[in-house]
């Protein structure tokens, strides 16, 4: 059975005190929600707060509540001032790394070739990858949304089967990120089913069935239930609504 995941991407937000309050609030609520082993709740703080967040997760939740970095470098080490290597994330017991987010593609010009190297680094260092893909509004309106997503997935389609099993896909239409506009459940399901079909063609039906595909883009408590009800939507990657414990918890409840 494939994993269900609700992951929060905090982006460059919160300070240490706010981070502590948020994690405390969510973990306290989680202790009262029945979560089976197939569910992961992931906090994605800015890199300096990863150890703090990890240390705040109570032992009863260590299998369920995990942490994600928002980036890693494409090289193992060296003269890359300001960068963080995948091995360093692994060293501080980070569980996941988010790669290919549209903000990194846009502001840091990350392309398929670079992302492929980052994914390889992450997997070589025992991190699981949340790999983001998604089309812009212009691309959707031009009818090339499926071609765009297919092209973005080529960055991970040369992975071995064993490595690919450690990748979670997050479909995040760019026009829905941080805009308050959410893909309809039908739009999300259509793309998720397409992604799963591509995985089946590239790897196998069994691998496609076991791959977790998250939806991201203005997920909130008001729309999470209907989004997560789709057969191919296995949870969400949540930006803005992951910064408030009550909202994040309500979204988590939608996956249970
Ligand atoms: C994101 O940044 O991954 C995201 C989905 O943001 P938001 O939920 O705010 O649209």
PDB file of C-alpha atoms and ligand atoms in Angstrom:
ATOM      1  CA  UNK A   1       0.000   0.000   0.000  1.00  0.00           C
ATOM      2  CA  UNK A   2       1.393   3.402  -0.916  1.00  0.00           C
ATOM      3  CA  UNK A   3       2.165   6.022   1.678  1.00  0.00           C
ATOM      4  CA  UNK A   4      -0.085   9.000   2.260  1.00  0.00           C
ATOM      5  CA  UNK A   5       1.726  12.217   3.115  1.00  0.00           C
ATOM      6  CA  UNK A   6       0.835  15.680   4.265  1.00  0.00           C
ATOM      7  CA  UNK A   7       3.974  17.805   3.995  1.00  0.00           C
ATOM      8  CA  UNK A   8       4.380  21.434   4.964  1.00  0.00           C
ATOM      9  CA  UNK A   9       6.738  23.673   3.019  1.00  0.00           C
ATOM     10  CA  UNK A  10       7.401  26.633   5.287  1.00  0.00           C
ATOM     11  CA  UNK A  11       9.566  28.327   2.651  1.00  0.00           C
ATOM     12  CA  UNK A  12      11.565  31.242   4.193  1.00  0.00           C
ATOM     13  CA  UNK A  13       9.133  31.870   7.041  1.00  0.00           C
ATOM     14  CA  UNK A  14       8.961  31.721  10.858  1.00  0.00           C
ATOM     15  CA  UNK A  15      11.585  32.219  13.550  1.00  0.00           C
ATOM     16  CA  UNK A  16      12.712  29.675  16.149  1.00  0.00           C
ATOM     17  CA  UNK A  17       9.977  30.537  18.627  1.00  0.00           C
ATOM     18  CA  UNK A  18       7.240  30.429  16.005  1.00  0.00           C
ATOM     19  CA  UNK A  19       8.637  27.170  14.663  1.00  0.00           C
ATOM     20  CA  UNK A  20       8.565  25.629  18.150  1.00  0.00           C
ATOM     21  CA  UNK A  21       5.000  26.753  18.775  1.00  0.00           C
ATOM     22  CA  UNK A  22       3.854  25.382  15.434  1.00  0.00           C
ATOM     23  CA  UNK A  23       5.500  21.982  15.865  1.00  0.00           C
ATOM     24  CA  UNK A  24       4.258  21.735  19.428  1.00  0.00           C
ATOM     25  CA  UNK A  25       0.713  22.545  18.399  1.00  0.00           C
ATOM     26  CA  UNK A  26       0.694  20.060  15.536  1.00  0.00           C
ATOM     27  CA  UNK A  27       2.351  17.246  17.533  1.00  0.00           C
ATOM     28  CA  UNK A  28      -0.026  17.695  20.456  1.00  0.00           C
ATOM     29  CA  UNK A  29      -2.960  17.381  18.071  1.00  0.00           C
ATOM     30  CA  UNK A  30      -1.379  14.393  16.302  1.00  0.00           C
ATOM     31  CA  UNK A  31      -1.234  12.451  19.546  1.00  0.00           C
ATOM     32  CA  UNK A  32      -5.034  12.447  19.485  1.00  0.00           C
ATOM     33  CA  UNK A  33      -5.496  11.551  15.830  1.00  0.00           C
ATOM     34  CA  UNK A  34      -5.369   7.922  14.830  1.00  0.00           C
ATOM     35  CA  UNK A  35      -2.643   7.755  12.179  1.00  0.00           C
ATOM     36  CA  UNK A  36      -1.623   4.401  10.759  1.00  0.00           C
ATOM     37  CA  UNK A  37       1.907   3.566   9.595  1.00  0.00           C
ATOM     38  CA  UNK A  38       1.101   4.415   6.000  1.00  0.00           C
ATOM     39  CA  UNK A  39       0.803   8.110   6.869  1.00  0.00           C
ATOM     40  CA  UNK A  40       3.712  10.533   7.086  1.00  0.00           C
ATOM     41  CA  UNK A  41       3.371  14.081   8.352  1.00  0.00           C
ATOM     42  CA  UNK A  42       6.321  16.173   7.232  1.00  0.00           C
ATOM     43  CA  UNK A  43       7.553  19.540   8.471  1.00  0.00           C
ATOM     44  CA  UNK A  44       9.635  21.511   5.957  1.00  0.00           C
ATOM     45  CA  UNK A  45      11.340  24.340   7.881  1.00  0.00           C
ATOM     46  CA  UNK A  46      14.202  26.521   6.636  1.00  0.00           C
ATOM     47  CA  UNK A  47      17.484  24.585   6.983  1.00  0.00           C
ATOM     48  CA  UNK A  48      18.713  26.263  10.219  1.00  0.00           C
ATOM     49  CA  UNK A  49      15.620  25.018  12.080  1.00  0.00           C
ATOM     50  CA  UNK A  50      15.761  21.397  10.927  1.00  0.00           C
ATOM     51  CA  UNK A  51      17.563  20.135  14.081  1.00  0.00           C
ATOM     52  CA  UNK A  52      15.224  22.127  16.327  1.00  0.00           C
ATOM     53  CA  UNK A  53      12.109  20.765  14.631  1.00  0.00           C
ATOM     54  CA  UNK A  54      13.477  17.211  14.593  1.00  0.00           C
ATOM     55  CA  UNK A  55      14.293  17.419  18.309  1.00  0.00           C
ATOM     56  CA  UNK A  56      10.786  18.594  19.146  1.00  0.00           C
ATOM     57  CA  UNK A  57       9.020  15.570  17.690  1.00  0.00           C
ATOM     58  CA  UNK A  58       7.934  13.375  20.631  1.00  0.00           C
ATOM     59  CA  UNK A  59       9.237   9.807  20.607  1.00  0.00           C
ATOM     60  CA  UNK A  60       5.711   8.440  20.169  1.00  0.00           C
ATOM     61  CA  UNK A  61       5.562  10.208  16.787  1.00  0.00           C
ATOM     62  CA  UNK A  62       9.045   9.558  15.404  1.00  0.00           C
ATOM     63  CA  UNK A  63       7.748   7.073  12.820  1.00  0.00           C
ATOM     64  CA  UNK A  64       4.990   9.421  11.702  1.00  0.00           C
ATOM     65  CA  UNK A  65       6.253  12.987  11.971  1.00  0.00           C
ATOM     66  CA  UNK A  66       9.327  13.643   9.862  1.00  0.00           C
ATOM     67  CA  UNK A  67      11.297  16.581   8.556  1.00  0.00           C
ATOM     68  CA  UNK A  68      12.137  17.791   5.065  1.00  0.00           C
ATOM     69  CA  UNK A  69      14.796  20.193   3.835  1.00  0.00           C
ATOM     70  CA  UNK A  70      13.740  22.553   1.076  1.00  0.00           C
ATOM     71  CA  UNK A  71      16.874  22.088  -1.023  1.00  0.00           C
ATOM     72  CA  UNK A  72      20.280  20.434  -1.234  1.00  0.00           C
ATOM     73  CA  UNK A  73      23.309  20.970  -3.438  1.00  0.00           C
ATOM     74  CA  UNK A  74      24.078  18.950  -6.541  1.00  0.00           C
ATOM     75  CA  UNK A  75      27.673  18.146  -5.541  1.00  0.00           C
ATOM     76  CA  UNK A  76      28.812  16.069  -2.562  1.00  0.00           C
ATOM     77  CA  UNK A  77      31.082  18.780  -1.069  1.00  0.00           C
ATOM     78  CA  UNK A  78      33.486  21.536  -1.963  1.00  0.00           C
ATOM     79  CA  UNK A  79      33.875  25.238  -2.604  1.00  0.00           C
ATOM     80  CA  UNK A  80      30.180  26.149  -2.859  1.00  0.00           C
ATOM     81  CA  UNK A  81      29.845  28.963  -0.330  1.00  0.00           C
ATOM     82  CA  UNK A  82      26.451  29.112   1.300  1.00  0.00           C
ATOM     83  CA  UNK A  83      25.294  25.695   0.102  1.00  0.00           C
ATOM     84  CA  UNK A  84      24.248  22.582   2.022  1.00  0.00           C
ATOM     85  CA  UNK A  85      25.210  19.068   0.914  1.00  0.00           C
ATOM     86  CA  UNK A  86      22.787  16.160   1.030  1.00  0.00           C
ATOM     87  CA  UNK A  87      25.209  14.307   3.332  1.00  0.00           C
ATOM     88  CA  UNK A  88      24.923  17.167   5.851  1.00  0.00           C
ATOM     89  CA  UNK A  89      21.142  16.887   5.855  1.00  0.00           C
ATOM     90  CA  UNK A  90      21.465  13.191   6.394  1.00  0.00           C
ATOM     91  CA  UNK A  91      23.921  13.859   9.199  1.00  0.00           C
ATOM     92  CA  UNK A  92      21.327  15.883  11.123  1.00  0.00           C
ATOM     93  CA  UNK A  93      18.742  13.101  10.656  1.00  0.00           C
ATOM     94  CA  UNK A  94      16.714  14.888   8.027  1.00  0.00           C
ATOM     95  CA  UNK A  95      14.279  12.488   6.352  1.00  0.00           C
ATOM     96  CA  UNK A  96      13.160  14.125   3.121  1.00  0.00           C
ATOM     97  CA  UNK A  97      14.318  16.839   0.772  1.00  0.00           C
ATOM     98  CA  UNK A  98      11.997  18.847  -1.462  1.00  0.00           C
ATOM     99  CA  UNK A  99      13.512  19.272  -4.933  1.00  0.00           C
ATOM    100  CA  UNK A 100      12.274  20.947  -8.096  1.00  0.00           C
ATOM    101  CA  UNK A 101       9.937  23.401  -6.391  1.00  0.00           C
ATOM    102  CA  UNK A 102       8.719  25.986  -8.912  1.00  0.00           C
ATOM    103  CA  UNK A 103      10.209  28.815  -6.840  1.00  0.00           C
ATOM    104  CA  UNK A 104      13.639  27.224  -7.139  1.00  0.00           C
ATOM    105  CA  UNK A 105      13.121  26.583 -10.845  1.00  0.00           C
ATOM    106  CA  UNK A 106      12.135  30.250 -11.285  1.00  0.00           C
ATOM    107  CA  UNK A 107      14.455  32.180  -8.951  1.00  0.00           C
ATOM    108  CA  UNK A 108      17.473  29.873  -9.008  1.00  0.00           C
ATOM    109  CA  UNK A 109      17.117  28.676 -12.600  1.00  0.00           C
ATOM    110  CA  UNK A 110      17.099  25.006 -11.627  1.00  0.00           C
ATOM    111  CA  UNK A 111      16.663  22.821 -14.696  1.00  0.00           C
ATOM    112  CA  UNK A 112      16.272  19.109 -15.350  1.00  0.00           C
ATOM    113  CA  UNK A 113      19.999  18.480 -15.558  1.00  0.00           C
ATOM    114  CA  UNK A 114      20.756  20.152 -12.231  1.00  0.00           C
ATOM    115  CA  UNK A 115      17.741  18.583 -10.556  1.00  0.00           C
ATOM    116  CA  UNK A 116      18.818  15.156 -11.706  1.00  0.00           C
ATOM    117  CA  UNK A 117      22.160  15.673  -9.928  1.00  0.00           C
ATOM    118  CA  UNK A 118      20.455  16.936  -6.776  1.00  0.00           C
ATOM    119  CA  UNK A 119      18.114  13.946  -6.735  1.00  0.00           C
ATOM    120  CA  UNK A 120      21.096  11.594  -7.162  1.00  0.00           C
ATOM    121  CA  UNK A 121      22.879  13.279  -4.251  1.00  0.00           C
ATOM    122  CA  UNK A 122      19.822  13.081  -2.039  1.00  0.00           C
ATOM    123  CA  UNK A 123      19.219   9.401  -2.730  1.00  0.00           C
ATOM    124  CA  UNK A 124      22.891   8.531  -2.333  1.00  0.00           C
ATOM    125  CA  UNK A 125      22.647  10.014   1.155  1.00  0.00           C
ATOM    126  CA  UNK A 126      19.536   8.145   2.249  1.00  0.00           C
ATOM    127  CA  UNK A 127      17.150  11.048   1.936  1.00  0.00           C
ATOM    128  CA  UNK A 128      13.741  10.524   0.417  1.00  0.00           C
ATOM    129  CA  UNK A 129      12.886  13.018  -2.282  1.00  0.00           C
ATOM    130  CA  UNK A 130       9.707  15.018  -2.764  1.00  0.00           C
ATOM    131  CA  UNK A 131      10.048  15.951  -6.415  1.00  0.00           C
ATOM    132  CA  UNK A 132       7.870  18.832  -7.600  1.00  0.00           C
ATOM    133  CA  UNK A 133       6.529  19.341 -11.076  1.00  0.00           C
ATOM    134  CA  UNK A 134       3.760  21.428 -12.586  1.00  0.00           C
ATOM    135  CA  UNK A 135       2.805  23.724 -15.432  1.00  0.00           C
ATOM    136  CA  UNK A 136       2.334  27.508 -15.545  1.00  0.00           C
ATOM    137  CA  UNK A 137      -1.003  29.066 -16.433  1.00  0.00           C
ATOM    138  CA  UNK A 138       0.259  29.979 -19.910  1.00  0.00           C
ATOM    139  CA  UNK A 139       1.302  26.379 -20.481  1.00  0.00           C
ATOM    140  CA  UNK A 140      -2.084  25.097 -19.282  1.00  0.00           C
ATOM    141  CA  UNK A 141      -3.931  27.565 -21.481  1.00  0.00           C
ATOM    142  CA  UNK A 142      -1.762  26.580 -24.413  1.00  0.00           C
ATOM    143  CA  UNK A 143      -2.727  22.945 -23.832  1.00  0.00           C
ATOM    144  CA  UNK A 144       0.857  21.778 -23.210  1.00  0.00           C
ATOM    145  CA  UNK A 145       0.446  20.926 -19.499  1.00  0.00           C
ATOM    146  CA  UNK A 146       0.986  17.196 -19.983  1.00  0.00           C
ATOM    147  CA  UNK A 147       4.061  17.733 -22.171  1.00  0.00           C
ATOM    148  CA  UNK A 148       5.555  20.096 -19.559  1.00  0.00           C
ATOM    149  CA  UNK A 149       5.081  17.680 -16.681  1.00  0.00           C
ATOM    150  CA  UNK A 150       6.361  14.760 -18.761  1.00  0.00           C
ATOM    151  CA  UNK A 151       9.488  16.744 -19.598  1.00  0.00           C
ATOM    152  CA  UNK A 152      10.056  17.689 -15.927  1.00  0.00           C
ATOM    153  CA  UNK A 153       9.790  14.049 -14.922  1.00  0.00           C
ATOM    154  CA  UNK A 154      12.643  13.107 -17.248  1.00  0.00           C
ATOM    155  CA  UNK A 155      14.871  14.515 -14.456  1.00  0.00           C
ATOM    156  CA  UNK A 156      14.010  11.440 -12.373  1.00  0.00           C
ATOM    157  CA  UNK A 157      13.160   8.824 -14.998  1.00  0.00           C
ATOM    158  CA  UNK A 158      16.742   7.604 -15.321  1.00  0.00           C
ATOM    159  CA  UNK A 159      16.764   6.430 -11.698  1.00  0.00           C
ATOM    160  CA  UNK A 160      17.007   2.742 -10.956  1.00  0.00           C
ATOM    161  CA  UNK A 161      13.804   1.075  -9.744  1.00  0.00           C
ATOM    162  CA  UNK A 162      15.243   0.887  -6.237  1.00  0.00           C
ATOM    163  CA  UNK A 163      16.013   4.604  -6.206  1.00  0.00           C
ATOM    164  CA  UNK A 164      12.727   5.601  -7.808  1.00  0.00           C
ATOM    165  CA  UNK A 165      10.885   3.877  -4.962  1.00  0.00           C
ATOM    166  CA  UNK A 166      12.333   6.544  -2.637  1.00  0.00           C
ATOM    167  CA  UNK A 167      10.794   9.385  -4.634  1.00  0.00           C
ATOM    168  CA  UNK A 168       7.469  11.043  -3.888  1.00  0.00           C
ATOM    169  CA  UNK A 169       6.046  13.218  -6.653  1.00  0.00           C
ATOM    170  CA  UNK A 170       4.302  16.494  -5.891  1.00  0.00           C
ATOM    171  CA  UNK A 171       2.157  17.885  -8.694  1.00  0.00           C
ATOM    172  CA  UNK A 172       2.063  21.624  -8.068  1.00  0.00           C
ATOM    173  CA  UNK A 173       0.531  23.697 -10.846  1.00  0.00           C
ATOM    174  CA  UNK A 174       2.446  26.980 -10.691  1.00  0.00           C
ATOM    175  CA  UNK A 175      -0.754  29.014 -11.076  1.00  0.00           C
ATOM    176  CA  UNK A 176      -2.081  27.499  -7.850  1.00  0.00           C
ATOM    177  CA  UNK A 177       0.973  28.069  -5.647  1.00  0.00           C
ATOM    178  CA  UNK A 178       0.435  30.862  -3.156  1.00  0.00           C
ATOM    179  CA  UNK A 179      -2.389  32.321  -5.238  1.00  0.00           C
ATOM    180  CA  UNK A 180      -5.425  31.063  -3.341  1.00  0.00           C
ATOM    181  CA  UNK A 181      -6.572  29.452  -6.614  1.00  0.00           C
ATOM    182  CA  UNK A 182      -6.684  25.686  -6.257  1.00  0.00           C
ATOM    183  CA  UNK A 183      -6.835  23.099  -9.014  1.00  0.00           C
ATOM    184  CA  UNK A 184     -10.269  21.507  -9.066  1.00  0.00           C
ATOM    185  CA  UNK A 185     -10.384  17.924  -7.813  1.00  0.00           C
ATOM    186  CA  UNK A 186     -10.949  16.871 -11.447  1.00  0.00           C
ATOM    187  CA  UNK A 187      -7.904  18.807 -12.695  1.00  0.00           C
ATOM    188  CA  UNK A 188      -5.747  17.339  -9.930  1.00  0.00           C
ATOM    189  CA  UNK A 189      -6.978  13.794 -10.527  1.00  0.00           C
ATOM    190  CA  UNK A 190      -6.478  14.098 -14.284  1.00  0.00           C
ATOM    191  CA  UNK A 191      -2.822  15.066 -13.918  1.00  0.00           C
ATOM    192  CA  UNK A 192      -2.131  12.590 -11.110  1.00  0.00           C
ATOM    193  CA  UNK A 193      -3.555   9.745 -13.199  1.00  0.00           C
ATOM    194  CA  UNK A 194      -1.398  10.882 -16.118  1.00  0.00           C
ATOM    195  CA  UNK A 195       1.738  10.941 -13.929  1.00  0.00           C
ATOM    196  CA  UNK A 196       0.936   7.471 -12.631  1.00  0.00           C
ATOM    197  CA  UNK A 197       0.512   6.231 -16.211  1.00  0.00           C
ATOM    198  CA  UNK A 198       3.927   7.669 -17.129  1.00  0.00           C
ATOM    199  CA  UNK A 199       5.515   5.886 -14.177  1.00  0.00           C
ATOM    200  CA  UNK A 200       3.851   2.618 -15.196  1.00  0.00           C
ATOM    201  CA  UNK A 201       5.242   3.006 -18.736  1.00  0.00           C
ATOM    202  CA  UNK A 202       8.729   3.932 -17.490  1.00  0.00           C
ATOM    203  CA  UNK A 203       8.966   1.408 -14.655  1.00  0.00           C
ATOM    204  CA  UNK A 204       6.036  -0.949 -14.014  1.00  0.00           C
ATOM    205  CA  UNK A 205       2.397  -1.005 -12.946  1.00  0.00           C
ATOM    206  CA  UNK A 206       3.492  -2.175  -9.503  1.00  0.00           C
ATOM    207  CA  UNK A 207       5.897   0.732  -9.021  1.00  0.00           C
ATOM    208  CA  UNK A 208       3.309   3.200 -10.304  1.00  0.00           C
ATOM    209  CA  UNK A 209       0.745   1.830  -7.853  1.00  0.00           C
ATOM    210  CA  UNK A 210       3.180   2.241  -4.986  1.00  0.00           C
ATOM    211  CA  UNK A 211       4.314   5.779  -5.839  1.00  0.00           C
ATOM    212  CA  UNK A 212       2.915   8.537  -3.650  1.00  0.00           C
ATOM    213  CA  UNK A 213       1.719  11.522  -5.685  1.00  0.00           C
ATOM    214  CA  UNK A 214       0.897  14.674  -3.723  1.00  0.00           C
ATOM    215  CA  UNK A 215      -1.075  17.669  -4.848  1.00  0.00           C
ATOM    216  CA  UNK A 216       0.227  21.153  -3.987  1.00  0.00           C
ATOM    217  CA  UNK A 217      -1.187  24.572  -4.672  1.00  0.00           C
ATOM    218  CA  UNK A 218      -3.326  26.526  -2.194  1.00  0.00           C
ATOM    219  CA  UNK A 219      -4.410  23.449  -0.243  1.00  0.00           C
ATOM    220  CA  UNK A 220      -6.431  24.555   2.769  1.00  0.00           C
ATOM    221  CA  UNK A 221      -8.832  22.972   5.240  1.00  0.00           C
ATOM    222  CA  UNK A 222     -11.772  23.989   3.033  1.00  0.00           C
ATOM    223  CA  UNK A 223     -10.583  22.067  -0.036  1.00  0.00           C
ATOM    224  CA  UNK A 224      -8.367  19.296   1.336  1.00  0.00           C
ATOM    225  CA  UNK A 225     -11.112  16.695   1.767  1.00  0.00           C
ATOM    226  CA  UNK A 226     -12.314  16.875  -1.816  1.00  0.00           C
ATOM    227  CA  UNK A 227      -8.787  16.968  -3.228  1.00  0.00           C
ATOM    228  CA  UNK A 228      -7.575  14.010  -1.158  1.00  0.00           C
ATOM    229  CA  UNK A 229     -10.702  11.999  -2.014  1.00  0.00           C
ATOM    230  CA  UNK A 230      -9.382  11.419  -5.541  1.00  0.00           C
ATOM    231  CA  UNK A 231      -8.071   7.949  -6.310  1.00  0.00           C
ATOM    232  CA  UNK A 232      -4.638   9.180  -7.414  1.00  0.00           C
ATOM    233  CA  UNK A 233      -4.135  12.001  -4.906  1.00  0.00           C
ATOM    234  CA  UNK A 234      -2.170  10.620  -1.961  1.00  0.00           C
ATOM    235  CA  UNK A 235      -1.943  13.772   0.119  1.00  0.00           C
ATOM    236  CA  UNK A 236      -0.625  17.277  -0.201  1.00  0.00           C
ATOM    237  CA  UNK A 237       2.386  19.546  -0.209  1.00  0.00           C
ATOM    238  CA  UNK A 238       1.143  22.583   1.663  1.00  0.00           C
ATOM    239  CA  UNK A 239       2.703  26.043   1.732  1.00  0.00           C
ATOM    240  CA  UNK A 240       0.813  28.889   3.394  1.00  0.00           C
ATOM    241  CA  UNK A 241      -1.608  26.706   5.334  1.00  0.00           C
ATOM    242  CA  UNK A 242       1.247  24.733   6.907  1.00  0.00           C
ATOM    243  CA  UNK A 243       2.265  27.810   8.896  1.00  0.00           C
ATOM    244  CA  UNK A 244      -0.777  27.715  11.173  1.00  0.00           C
ATOM    245  CA  UNK A 245      -1.086  24.684  13.405  1.00  0.00           C
ATOM    246  CA  UNK A 246      -4.898  24.592  13.340  1.00  0.00           C
ATOM    247  CA  UNK A 247      -5.023  24.728   9.529  1.00  0.00           C
ATOM    248  CA  UNK A 248      -2.261  22.161   9.096  1.00  0.00           C
ATOM    249  CA  UNK A 249      -3.960  19.812  11.537  1.00  0.00           C
ATOM    250  CA  UNK A 250      -7.299  20.168   9.718  1.00  0.00           C
ATOM    251  CA  UNK A 251      -5.560  19.303   6.456  1.00  0.00           C
ATOM    252  CA  UNK A 252      -3.974  16.272   8.138  1.00  0.00           C
ATOM    253  CA  UNK A 253      -7.412  15.171   9.309  1.00  0.00           C
ATOM    254  CA  UNK A 254      -8.539  15.204   5.670  1.00  0.00           C
ATOM    255  CA  UNK A 255      -6.071  12.420   4.807  1.00  0.00           C
ATOM    256  CA  UNK A 256      -6.932  10.119   7.707  1.00  0.00           C
TER     257      UNK A 256
HETATM  258  C1  LIG B   1       4.122  25.261  -2.071  1.00  0.00           C
HETATM  259  O1  LIG B   1       4.866  26.231  -1.941  1.00  0.00           O
HETATM  260  O2  LIG B   1       4.596  24.153  -2.249  1.00  0.00           O
HETATM  261  C2  LIG B   1       2.678  25.489  -1.986  1.00  0.00           C
HETATM  262  C3  LIG B   1       1.921  24.533  -2.403  1.00  0.00           C
HETATM  263  O3  LIG B   1       2.258  26.708  -1.479  1.00  0.00           O
HETATM  264  P1  LIG B   1       0.740  27.124  -1.129  1.00  0.00           P
HETATM  265  O4  LIG B   1       0.103  25.974  -0.421  1.00  0.00           O
HETATM  266  O5  LIG B   1       0.857  28.335  -0.305  1.00  0.00           O
HETATM  267  O6  LIG B   1       0.056  27.369  -2.457  1.00  0.00           O
END
